[in-house]
């Protein structure tokens, strides 16, 4: 298990209070990493689960709708745990409307959280990682990093952009000991997908297309996150790894 052991590592996870971010924080903690949970909501539930794993836990309150908090997130992590080894850019939002009606507000809000803050937080963490000559950055992409989707123009643009950014940062930093990769979750049961699951027609159409025949549970992303955060992935750079019940294979 030493290939996947994260003991002594520090991981920053954005949006760690719920859904995919919470599941990834718990998986990294169970592999041994101390967790810095970043977000705007209560982290109590995540704190309890992470502490059960017997690792350090620290909360940084931040609204990632602007890049104002990014430098503070990195410096507070370093002052708390001495270093930042793993960054998971998970926080994200989605706004749904037909492209023809889509508003500038819904465009900017999604691009700001999903793409702009992810880039500038990666830059701030990257400065520290490059100085130390190692680090792992994991972006939470989407199937809409590969496909168009419908009624989510800013989300598709942000997640396609995030896939491109993953590759660009990998190209710049791979030779300097920093791995930048992404996970593309398929359809997972979280707040982000409540509207889809509650629409019987969309729900049925989605399930019919997933070879695994079911929605994913957030904990099923833990393995991919531990892999991309650990020594096991040291020669993996710029990949966008689908964890999707086979959706893209279809
Ligand atoms: P979720 O339950 O809605 O979680 C989204 C997370 O992002 C929450 O922690 C949320 O915090 C945080 N967040 C949003 N805006 C923020 C802001 N301005 N400042 C700080 N935190 C903010 O949905 P999820 O499914 O777990 O989503 C996590 C990531 O996975 C997102 O990037 C999403 O696009 C991606 N993803 C999800 C699926 C899926 O099927 N669920 C598929 C592909 C990709 P609050 O709770 O405070 O709002």
XYZ file of C-alpha atoms and ligand atoms in Angstrom:
298
model
C 0.000 0.000 0.000
C 3.000 2.385 0.206
C 2.349 3.485 -3.387
C -0.966 4.963 -2.250
C 0.074 6.073 1.235
C -0.494 9.794 1.873
C 0.844 9.890 5.439
C 2.559 13.193 6.198
C 0.932 14.927 3.203
C -1.339 17.955 3.375
C -4.320 18.211 1.030
C -6.438 21.287 0.337
C -9.926 20.374 -0.880
C -12.305 23.110 -2.012
C -16.035 22.602 -1.482
C -15.283 19.882 1.076
C -18.545 20.289 3.023
C -20.701 18.066 0.834
C -20.968 15.770 -2.189
C -17.869 14.936 -4.182
C -15.529 17.283 -2.285
C -16.501 15.748 1.043
C -16.047 12.199 -0.276
C -12.619 13.054 -1.701
C -11.537 14.746 1.543
C -12.509 11.619 3.489
C -10.727 9.282 1.035
C -7.515 11.355 1.179
C -7.745 11.429 4.983
C -8.205 7.653 5.130
C -5.040 7.346 3.008
C -3.236 9.443 5.646
C -3.318 13.074 4.463
C -4.122 16.022 6.736
C -7.058 17.927 5.285
C -7.609 21.647 4.798
C -11.296 22.032 3.996
C -12.049 25.210 2.070
C -15.535 26.574 1.511
C -18.338 28.845 2.601
C -20.561 26.357 4.496
C -20.218 24.416 7.737
C -17.581 21.676 7.579
C -18.794 19.907 10.755
C -19.840 16.696 9.011
C -16.561 16.498 7.074
C -14.575 17.311 10.212
C -16.139 14.392 12.102
C -15.375 11.923 9.290
C -11.821 13.182 8.727
C -10.997 13.141 12.433
C -12.173 9.523 12.603
C -9.301 8.761 10.210
C -6.914 10.202 12.821
C -5.372 12.948 10.663
C -5.117 16.730 11.043
C -8.053 18.899 9.987
C -8.294 22.631 9.412
C -11.090 24.780 7.980
C -10.601 27.876 5.852
C -13.785 29.863 5.301
C -13.771 31.264 1.788
C -16.173 32.281 -0.931
C -14.536 31.107 -4.142
C -16.753 33.294 -6.316
C -13.759 35.652 -6.421
C -10.005 35.019 -6.435
C -9.509 37.275 -3.418
C -9.059 34.334 -0.941
C -6.552 32.287 -2.974
C -3.268 33.590 -1.566
C -4.620 33.353 1.990
C -5.682 29.733 1.442
C -2.134 28.759 0.497
C -0.412 30.780 3.228
C -2.819 29.598 5.970
C -2.313 25.971 4.877
C 1.462 26.368 5.071
C 1.325 28.123 8.434
C -0.946 25.369 9.816
C 0.661 22.209 8.431
C 4.053 23.440 7.128
C 3.381 22.668 3.462
C 0.789 22.042 0.777
C 1.245 18.796 -1.163
C -2.140 18.176 -2.788
C -4.728 20.603 -4.138
C -8.178 19.414 -5.201
C -10.105 22.058 -7.153
C -13.566 20.651 -6.522
C -15.862 23.617 -5.725
C -18.197 24.211 -8.618
C -21.647 25.400 -9.587
C -24.050 24.841 -12.458
C -26.779 27.072 -13.924
C -29.376 25.657 -16.289
C -31.199 27.532 -19.070
C -31.536 27.247 -22.834
C -28.533 28.807 -24.579
C -30.847 31.264 -26.329
C -31.975 32.723 -22.968
C -28.714 32.373 -21.007
C -27.789 35.466 -18.973
C -24.447 37.165 -18.440
C -24.908 36.680 -14.673
C -25.220 32.894 -15.113
C -22.222 32.914 -17.434
C -19.938 34.885 -15.101
C -20.950 33.144 -11.865
C -20.115 29.691 -13.222
C -16.921 30.670 -15.042
C -15.651 32.532 -11.955
C -15.977 29.602 -9.528
C -15.352 26.652 -11.865
C -12.543 28.068 -13.979
C -11.091 31.396 -12.846
C -10.683 30.549 -9.160
C -9.462 27.026 -10.006
C -6.727 28.554 -12.167
C -5.584 31.204 -9.698
C -5.665 28.793 -6.757
C -3.575 26.361 -8.829
C -1.176 29.208 -9.599
C -0.839 30.163 -5.915
C -0.396 26.523 -4.825
C 1.836 25.865 -7.837
C 4.299 28.566 -6.759
C 4.796 26.739 -3.454
C 4.906 23.274 -5.084
C 7.399 24.318 -7.765
C 9.650 25.806 -5.119
C 9.630 22.450 -3.284
C 9.868 20.422 -6.496
C 6.761 18.329 -5.888
C 3.002 18.517 -5.655
C -0.243 17.091 -7.000
C -3.109 19.133 -8.392
C -6.409 17.424 -9.159
C -9.141 19.322 -10.982
C -12.701 18.062 -10.864
C -13.766 18.187 -14.483
C -16.916 16.633 -15.974
C -18.258 14.588 -18.869
C -18.882 18.056 -20.282
C -15.109 18.403 -20.542
C -15.574 15.970 -23.478
C -19.176 16.476 -24.591
C -21.538 19.384 -25.228
C -24.509 18.695 -22.977
C -27.665 20.804 -23.179
C -28.922 23.871 -21.276
C -25.620 24.410 -19.406
C -23.502 26.635 -21.680
C -21.309 28.230 -19.004
C -20.833 24.894 -17.228
C -19.715 23.164 -20.442
C -17.394 26.070 -21.242
C -15.934 25.983 -17.717
C -15.369 22.228 -17.625
C -13.969 22.091 -21.169
C -11.729 24.986 -20.146
C -10.674 23.169 -16.993
C -9.631 20.125 -19.058
C -7.533 22.399 -21.292
C -6.012 24.111 -18.281
C -5.153 20.721 -16.757
C -3.140 19.880 -19.865
C -1.476 23.291 -20.078
C -0.358 23.242 -16.439
C 0.860 19.657 -16.851
C 2.949 20.694 -19.841
C 4.517 23.575 -17.894
C 5.025 21.783 -14.567
C 5.519 18.055 -15.326
C 9.272 18.510 -15.671
C 9.398 20.284 -12.315
C 7.883 17.545 -10.166
C 4.305 18.789 -10.085
C 1.520 16.555 -11.437
C -1.615 18.222 -12.741
C -4.486 15.905 -13.650
C -8.271 15.874 -13.564
C -11.093 13.519 -12.709
C -14.206 13.629 -14.868
C -17.090 12.290 -12.787
C -20.043 10.891 -14.659
C -23.489 11.183 -13.080
C -23.207 11.225 -9.274
C -25.948 11.706 -6.682
C -25.200 15.135 -5.164
C -26.875 18.557 -4.844
C -25.440 19.404 -8.275
C -27.643 16.774 -9.949
C -30.817 16.958 -7.810
C -32.755 18.689 -10.603
C -31.860 15.932 -13.084
C -32.739 13.111 -10.710
C -36.074 14.755 -9.878
C -37.045 15.037 -13.564
C -38.433 11.544 -14.372
C -37.769 11.822 -18.132
C -34.172 13.066 -17.774
C -33.488 10.568 -14.997
C -34.702 7.650 -17.113
C -32.796 8.818 -20.201
C -29.576 9.207 -18.195
C -29.877 5.817 -16.519
C -30.622 4.125 -19.844
C -27.323 5.429 -21.251
C -25.049 4.487 -18.324
C -23.580 1.005 -18.916
C -23.354 0.485 -15.130
C -27.106 1.208 -14.998
C -27.025 3.459 -11.919
C -25.944 6.844 -10.583
C -22.513 6.953 -8.963
C -22.046 7.464 -5.242
C -19.491 10.213 -4.354
C -17.373 7.742 -2.348
C -16.693 5.917 -5.629
C -14.447 8.846 -6.660
C -12.139 8.324 -3.663
C -9.920 5.745 -5.354
C -9.207 7.939 -8.375
C -8.419 10.885 -6.093
C -6.030 8.868 -3.896
C -4.324 7.508 -7.032
C -3.804 10.983 -8.536
C -2.635 12.361 -5.156
C -0.132 9.583 -4.496
C 3.238 8.286 -5.681
C 1.315 5.744 -7.765
C 0.641 8.487 -10.331
C 4.084 10.130 -10.448
C 4.389 9.644 -14.225
C 0.736 10.595 -14.951
C 0.463 14.146 -16.261
C -2.322 16.096 -17.969
C -4.857 13.305 -18.004
C -8.605 13.737 -17.523
C -9.690 10.466 -15.936
C -13.362 9.580 -16.411
C -15.084 7.817 -13.517
C -18.443 7.446 -15.169
C -19.947 3.948 -15.007
C -18.893 3.521 -18.630
C -20.795 6.543 -20.046
C -18.004 7.644 -22.406
C -17.381 4.104 -23.601
C -20.858 3.955 -25.042
P -22.449 20.063 -4.770
O -22.947 19.096 -3.758
O -23.331 21.130 -5.276
O -21.067 20.659 -4.258
C -20.493 21.810 -4.807
C -19.455 22.314 -3.844
O -18.881 23.544 -4.341
C -20.066 22.647 -2.492
O -19.154 22.343 -1.484
C -20.244 24.142 -2.601
O -20.329 24.801 -1.369
C -18.977 24.518 -3.327
N -19.071 25.877 -3.854
C -19.863 26.309 -4.850
N -19.719 27.640 -4.999
C -18.813 28.046 -4.071
C -18.255 29.299 -3.711
N -18.596 30.447 -4.336
N -17.360 29.346 -2.701
C -17.006 28.210 -2.038
N -17.506 27.004 -2.325
C -18.400 26.923 -3.336
O -22.054 19.258 -6.076
P -20.974 18.127 -6.374
O -21.601 17.252 -7.372
O -20.397 17.559 -5.146
O -19.901 19.014 -7.148
C -18.525 18.997 -6.865
C -17.766 19.160 -8.173
O -18.003 18.022 -8.999
C -18.201 20.376 -8.993
O -17.074 20.979 -9.583
C -19.075 19.751 -10.070
O -19.122 20.527 -11.234
C -18.356 18.450 -10.288
N -19.125 17.403 -10.954
C -20.220 16.842 -10.365
C -20.892 15.828 -11.047
C -22.076 15.124 -10.447
O -22.649 14.254 -11.105
N -22.475 15.415 -9.237
C -20.480 15.427 -12.305
C -19.374 16.037 -12.868
C -18.696 17.011 -12.193
P -21.797 25.170 -0.751
O -22.366 23.868 -0.254
O -21.473 26.149 0.310
O -22.608 25.729 -1.888
